[in-house]
Short mmCIF file of C-alpha atoms in Angstrom, two decimals:
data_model
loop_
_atom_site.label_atom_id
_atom_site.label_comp_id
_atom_site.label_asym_id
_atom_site.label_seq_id
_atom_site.Cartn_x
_atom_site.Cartn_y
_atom_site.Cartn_z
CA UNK P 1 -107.93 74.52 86.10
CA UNK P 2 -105.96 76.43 82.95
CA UNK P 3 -102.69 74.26 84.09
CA UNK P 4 -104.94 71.29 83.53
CA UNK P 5 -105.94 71.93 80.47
CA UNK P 6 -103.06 72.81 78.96
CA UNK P 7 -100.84 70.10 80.53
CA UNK P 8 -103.82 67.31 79.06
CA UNK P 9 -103.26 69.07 75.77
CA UNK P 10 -99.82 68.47 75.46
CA UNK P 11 -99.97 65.08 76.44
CA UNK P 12 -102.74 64.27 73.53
CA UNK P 13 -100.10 65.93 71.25
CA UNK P 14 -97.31 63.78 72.37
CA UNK P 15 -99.46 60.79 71.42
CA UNK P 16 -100.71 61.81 68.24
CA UNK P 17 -97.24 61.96 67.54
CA UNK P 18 -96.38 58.63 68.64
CA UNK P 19 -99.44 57.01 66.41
CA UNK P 20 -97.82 58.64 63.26
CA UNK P 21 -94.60 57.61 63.61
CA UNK P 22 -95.76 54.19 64.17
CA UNK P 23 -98.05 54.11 61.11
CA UNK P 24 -95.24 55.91 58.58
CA UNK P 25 -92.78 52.58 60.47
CA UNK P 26 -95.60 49.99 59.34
CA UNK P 27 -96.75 51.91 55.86
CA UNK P 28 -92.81 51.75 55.30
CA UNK P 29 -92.28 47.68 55.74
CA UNK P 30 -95.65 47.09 53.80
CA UNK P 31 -94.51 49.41 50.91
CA UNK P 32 -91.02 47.13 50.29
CA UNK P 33 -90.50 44.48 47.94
CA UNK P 34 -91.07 40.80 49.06
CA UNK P 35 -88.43 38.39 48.33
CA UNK P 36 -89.40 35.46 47.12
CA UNK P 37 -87.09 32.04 46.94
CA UNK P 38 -87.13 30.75 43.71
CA UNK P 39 -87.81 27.09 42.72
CA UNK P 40 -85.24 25.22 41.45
CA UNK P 41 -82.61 27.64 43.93
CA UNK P 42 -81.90 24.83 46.16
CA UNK P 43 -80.94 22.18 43.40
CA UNK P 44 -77.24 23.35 41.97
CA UNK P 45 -76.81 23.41 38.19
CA UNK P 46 -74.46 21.21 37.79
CA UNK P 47 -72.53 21.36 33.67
CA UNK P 48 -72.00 18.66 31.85
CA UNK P 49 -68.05 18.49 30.47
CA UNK P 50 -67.44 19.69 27.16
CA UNK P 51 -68.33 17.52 24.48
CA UNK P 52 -64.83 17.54 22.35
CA UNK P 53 -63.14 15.26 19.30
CA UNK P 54 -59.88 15.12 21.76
CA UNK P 55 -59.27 11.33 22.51
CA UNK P 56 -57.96 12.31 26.14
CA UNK P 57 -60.27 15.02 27.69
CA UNK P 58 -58.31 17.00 30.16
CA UNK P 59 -59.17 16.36 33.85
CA UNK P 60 -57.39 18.21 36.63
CA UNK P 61 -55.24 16.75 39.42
CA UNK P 62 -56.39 17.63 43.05
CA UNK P 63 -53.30 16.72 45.41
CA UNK P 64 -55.49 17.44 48.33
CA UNK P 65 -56.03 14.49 51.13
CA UNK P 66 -57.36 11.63 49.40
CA UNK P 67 -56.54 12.67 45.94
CA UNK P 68 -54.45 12.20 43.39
CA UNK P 69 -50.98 10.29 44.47
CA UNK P 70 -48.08 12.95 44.87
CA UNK P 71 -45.70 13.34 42.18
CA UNK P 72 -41.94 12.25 42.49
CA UNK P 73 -39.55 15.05 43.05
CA UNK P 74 -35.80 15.63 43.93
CA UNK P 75 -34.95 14.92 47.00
CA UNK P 76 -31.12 14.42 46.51
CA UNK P 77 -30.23 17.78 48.19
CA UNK P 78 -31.95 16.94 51.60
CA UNK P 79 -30.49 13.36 51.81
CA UNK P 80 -27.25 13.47 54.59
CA UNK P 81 -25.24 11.46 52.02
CA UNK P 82 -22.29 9.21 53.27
CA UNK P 83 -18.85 10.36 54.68
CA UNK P 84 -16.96 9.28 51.80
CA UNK P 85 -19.64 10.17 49.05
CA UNK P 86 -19.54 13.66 50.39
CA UNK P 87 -15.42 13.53 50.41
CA UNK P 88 -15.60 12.28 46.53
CA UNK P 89 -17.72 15.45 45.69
CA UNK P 90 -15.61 17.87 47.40
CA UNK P 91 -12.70 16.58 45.76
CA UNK P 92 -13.95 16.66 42.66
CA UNK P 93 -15.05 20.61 42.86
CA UNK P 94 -11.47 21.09 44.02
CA UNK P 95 -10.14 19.65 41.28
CA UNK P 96 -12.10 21.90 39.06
CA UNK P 97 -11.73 25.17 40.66
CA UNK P 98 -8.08 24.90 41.43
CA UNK P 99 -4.62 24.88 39.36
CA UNK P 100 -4.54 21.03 38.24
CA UNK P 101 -0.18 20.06 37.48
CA UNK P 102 -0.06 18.56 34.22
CA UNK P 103 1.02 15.04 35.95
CA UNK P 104 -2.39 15.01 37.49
CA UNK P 105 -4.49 16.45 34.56
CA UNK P 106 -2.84 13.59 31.99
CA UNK P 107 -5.18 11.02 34.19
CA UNK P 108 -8.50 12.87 32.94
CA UNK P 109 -7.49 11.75 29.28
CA UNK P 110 -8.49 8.13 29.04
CA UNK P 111 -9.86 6.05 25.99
CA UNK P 112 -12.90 6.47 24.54
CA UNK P 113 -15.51 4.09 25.34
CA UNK P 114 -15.01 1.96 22.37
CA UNK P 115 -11.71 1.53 22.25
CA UNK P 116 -11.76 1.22 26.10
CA UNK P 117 -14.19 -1.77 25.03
CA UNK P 118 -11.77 -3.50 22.75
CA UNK P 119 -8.91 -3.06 24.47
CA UNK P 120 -11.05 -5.07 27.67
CA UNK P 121 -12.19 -7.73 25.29
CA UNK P 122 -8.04 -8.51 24.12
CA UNK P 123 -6.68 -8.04 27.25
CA UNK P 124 -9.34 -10.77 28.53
CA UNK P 125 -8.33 -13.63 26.17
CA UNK P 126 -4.89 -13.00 28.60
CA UNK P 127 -5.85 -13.40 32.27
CA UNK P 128 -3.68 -15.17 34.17
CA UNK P 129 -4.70 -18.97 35.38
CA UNK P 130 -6.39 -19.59 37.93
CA UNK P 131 -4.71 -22.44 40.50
CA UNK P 132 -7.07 -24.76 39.27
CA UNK P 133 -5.71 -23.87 35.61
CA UNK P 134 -2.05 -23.96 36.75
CA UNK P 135 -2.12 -27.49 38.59
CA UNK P 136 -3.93 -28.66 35.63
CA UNK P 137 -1.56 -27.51 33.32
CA UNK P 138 1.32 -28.59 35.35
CA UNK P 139 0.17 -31.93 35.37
CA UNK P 140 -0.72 -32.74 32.13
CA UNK P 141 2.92 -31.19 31.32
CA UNK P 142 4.21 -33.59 34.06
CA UNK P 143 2.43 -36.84 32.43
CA UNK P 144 3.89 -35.89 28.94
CA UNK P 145 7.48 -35.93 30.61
CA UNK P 146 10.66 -34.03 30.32
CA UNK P 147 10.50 -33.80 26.33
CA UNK P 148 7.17 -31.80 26.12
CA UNK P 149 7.84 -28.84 24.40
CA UNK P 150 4.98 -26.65 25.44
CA UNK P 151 5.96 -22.80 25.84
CA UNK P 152 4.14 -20.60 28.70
CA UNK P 153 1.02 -18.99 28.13
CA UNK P 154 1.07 -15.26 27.55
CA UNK P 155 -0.48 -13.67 30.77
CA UNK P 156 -1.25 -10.47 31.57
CA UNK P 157 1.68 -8.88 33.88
CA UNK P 158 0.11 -6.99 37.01
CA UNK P 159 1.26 -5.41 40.32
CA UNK P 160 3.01 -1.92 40.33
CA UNK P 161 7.16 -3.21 41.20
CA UNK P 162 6.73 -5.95 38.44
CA UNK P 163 5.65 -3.54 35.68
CA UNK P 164 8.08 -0.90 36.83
CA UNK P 165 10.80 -3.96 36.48
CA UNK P 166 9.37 -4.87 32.90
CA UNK P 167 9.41 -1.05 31.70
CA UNK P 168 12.64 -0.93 33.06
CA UNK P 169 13.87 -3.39 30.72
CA UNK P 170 11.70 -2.63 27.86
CA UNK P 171 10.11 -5.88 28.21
CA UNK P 172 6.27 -4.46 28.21
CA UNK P 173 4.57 -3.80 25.08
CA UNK P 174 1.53 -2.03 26.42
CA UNK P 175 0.98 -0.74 29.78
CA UNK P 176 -2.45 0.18 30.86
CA UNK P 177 -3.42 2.61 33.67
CA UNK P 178 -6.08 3.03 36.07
CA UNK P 179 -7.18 6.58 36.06
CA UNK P 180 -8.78 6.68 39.61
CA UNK P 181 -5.94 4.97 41.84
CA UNK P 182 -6.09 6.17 45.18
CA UNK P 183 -3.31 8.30 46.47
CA UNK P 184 -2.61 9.07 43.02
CA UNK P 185 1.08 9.38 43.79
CA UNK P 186 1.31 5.91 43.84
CA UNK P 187 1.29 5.73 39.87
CA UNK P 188 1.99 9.65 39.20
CA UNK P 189 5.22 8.75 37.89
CA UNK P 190 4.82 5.88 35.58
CA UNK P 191 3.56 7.72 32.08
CA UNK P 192 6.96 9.44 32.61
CA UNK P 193 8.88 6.26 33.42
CA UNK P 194 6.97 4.57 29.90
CA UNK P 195 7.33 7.72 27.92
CA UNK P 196 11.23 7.45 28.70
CA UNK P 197 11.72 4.20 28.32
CA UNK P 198 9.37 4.67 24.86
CA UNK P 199 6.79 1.82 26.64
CA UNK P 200 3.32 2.62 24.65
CA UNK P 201 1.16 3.28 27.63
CA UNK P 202 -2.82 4.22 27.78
CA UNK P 203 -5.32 5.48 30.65
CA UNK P 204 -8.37 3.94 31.48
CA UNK P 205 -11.32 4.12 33.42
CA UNK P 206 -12.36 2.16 36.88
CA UNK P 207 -9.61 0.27 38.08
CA UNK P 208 -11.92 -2.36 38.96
CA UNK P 209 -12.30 -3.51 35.19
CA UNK P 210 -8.25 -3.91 35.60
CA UNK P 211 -8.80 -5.86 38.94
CA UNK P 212 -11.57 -8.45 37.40
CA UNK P 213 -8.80 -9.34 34.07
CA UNK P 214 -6.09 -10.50 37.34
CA UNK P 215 -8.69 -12.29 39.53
CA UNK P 216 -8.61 -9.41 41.87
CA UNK P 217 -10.70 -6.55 43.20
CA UNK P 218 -8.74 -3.67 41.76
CA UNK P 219 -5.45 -3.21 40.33
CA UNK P 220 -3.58 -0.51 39.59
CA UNK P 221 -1.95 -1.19 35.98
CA UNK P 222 -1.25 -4.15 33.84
CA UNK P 223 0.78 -5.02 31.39
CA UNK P 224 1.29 -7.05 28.66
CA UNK P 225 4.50 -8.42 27.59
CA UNK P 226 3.58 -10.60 24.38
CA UNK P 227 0.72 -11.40 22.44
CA UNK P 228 -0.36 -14.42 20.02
CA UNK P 229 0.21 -14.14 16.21
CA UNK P 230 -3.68 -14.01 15.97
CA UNK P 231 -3.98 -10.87 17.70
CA UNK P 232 -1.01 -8.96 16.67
CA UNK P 233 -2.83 -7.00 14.22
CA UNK P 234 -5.29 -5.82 16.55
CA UNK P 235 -2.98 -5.40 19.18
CA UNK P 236 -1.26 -3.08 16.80
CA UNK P 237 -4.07 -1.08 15.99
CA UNK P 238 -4.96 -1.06 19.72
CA UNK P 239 -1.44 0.44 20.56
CA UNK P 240 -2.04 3.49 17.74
CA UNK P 241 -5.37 4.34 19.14
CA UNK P 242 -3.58 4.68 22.53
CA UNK P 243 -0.75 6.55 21.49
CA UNK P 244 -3.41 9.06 19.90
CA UNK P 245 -5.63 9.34 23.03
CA UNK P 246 -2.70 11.31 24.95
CA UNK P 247 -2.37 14.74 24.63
CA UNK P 248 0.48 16.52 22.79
CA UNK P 249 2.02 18.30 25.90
CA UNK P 250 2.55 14.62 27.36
#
């Protein structure tokens, strides 16, 4: 009967032990502060912009989808450029990283734009005829009979053995260049030939502006071999300006 006792008397202290814990747990939660939502927490302040005496109020971009439009930008080194684009560009850093002769280097000193211009607009008022011109001319020459006196036109002289014939014999009075012929050997020679035969000569850019004054699509050099009183003083002060433009060593 003492073994009873004293096992019920442990178990009654077990649970009074139990109740106390459970009433410190709930005196615990009662005792903390409740946390309480406020009002106006759902609705988001939202600020008004900036009030400011700027006539364009700053706005930023958003590039994201559906935004703003994507700015332009430099694409040039990701495009697979053409064969012969990409043959022009190698050539041309060649050119400036390696040992350029002096008869190759003279080409890179043409005319200035201006005189380039003037020199185009004389040089125009001499294109050859056309065969619509020629027949014309031919016939009205024809109709007048044998004792029309009429002289030949003054033309401008083109293709490379025809010049070299007229420098030759001193007969040019101005021989213009193309600067970007293509092989350049083919007219490598002639500033020497004209600077020999003491033919004013001149370099110039594109030789498709030489090929449109001929009626064709490019030409190499031209010549002139005469010009009309009413030019000669321009012509003159054409051919100074051309023997200026060329460097001393050449």
């Amino acid at each position: 009967s003492r073994d009873f006792w004293a096992e019920r008397k442990s178990s009654s202290c077990c649970l009074c032990l139990c109740l106390c814990c459970c009433y410190l747990r709930v005196f615990h939660l009662l005792s903390m502060p409740r946390v309480v939502a406020k009002p106006n927490a759902a609705k988001r302040s939202v600020k008004p912009y900036a009030k400011s005496a700027a006539l364009h109020v700053a706005r930023p971009k958003n590039f994201g989808l559906g935004g703003t439009v994507q700015p332009k930008r430099d694409v040039t080194r990701f495009v697979k450029w053409p064969k012969y684009i990409r043959l022009q560009r190698q050539r041309s850093i060649l050119l400036r990283r390696l040992k350029v002769p002096p008869s190759i280097r003279q080409f890179r000193f043409t005319l200035d734009k201006n005189v380039a211009t003037q020199l185009i607009t004389l040089l125009s008022k001499y294109s050859p005829e056309t065969k619509a011109e020629k027949s014309a001319r031919l016939l009205a020459a024809a109709q007048e009979g044998e004792g029309s006196s009429k002289k030949k036109p003054f033309v401008l002289k083109f293709g490379l053995n025809h010049i070299t014939t007229l420098v030759e014999q001193k007969k040019a009075k101005l021989v213009v260049i193309a600067h970007d012929v293509d092989p350049i050997e083919l007219v490598l020679w002639l500033p020497a030939l004209c600077r020999k035969m003491d033919v004013p000569y001149c370099i110039i850019k594109g030789k498709s502006r030489l090929g449109q004054l001929v009626h064709q699509k490019t030409a190499t050099c031209v010549a002139l071999t005469d010009v009309a009183d009413e030019h000669s003083a321009a012509f003159n002060r054409l051919v100074e300006s051309c023997k200026l433009s060329l460097p001393d060593e050449h």
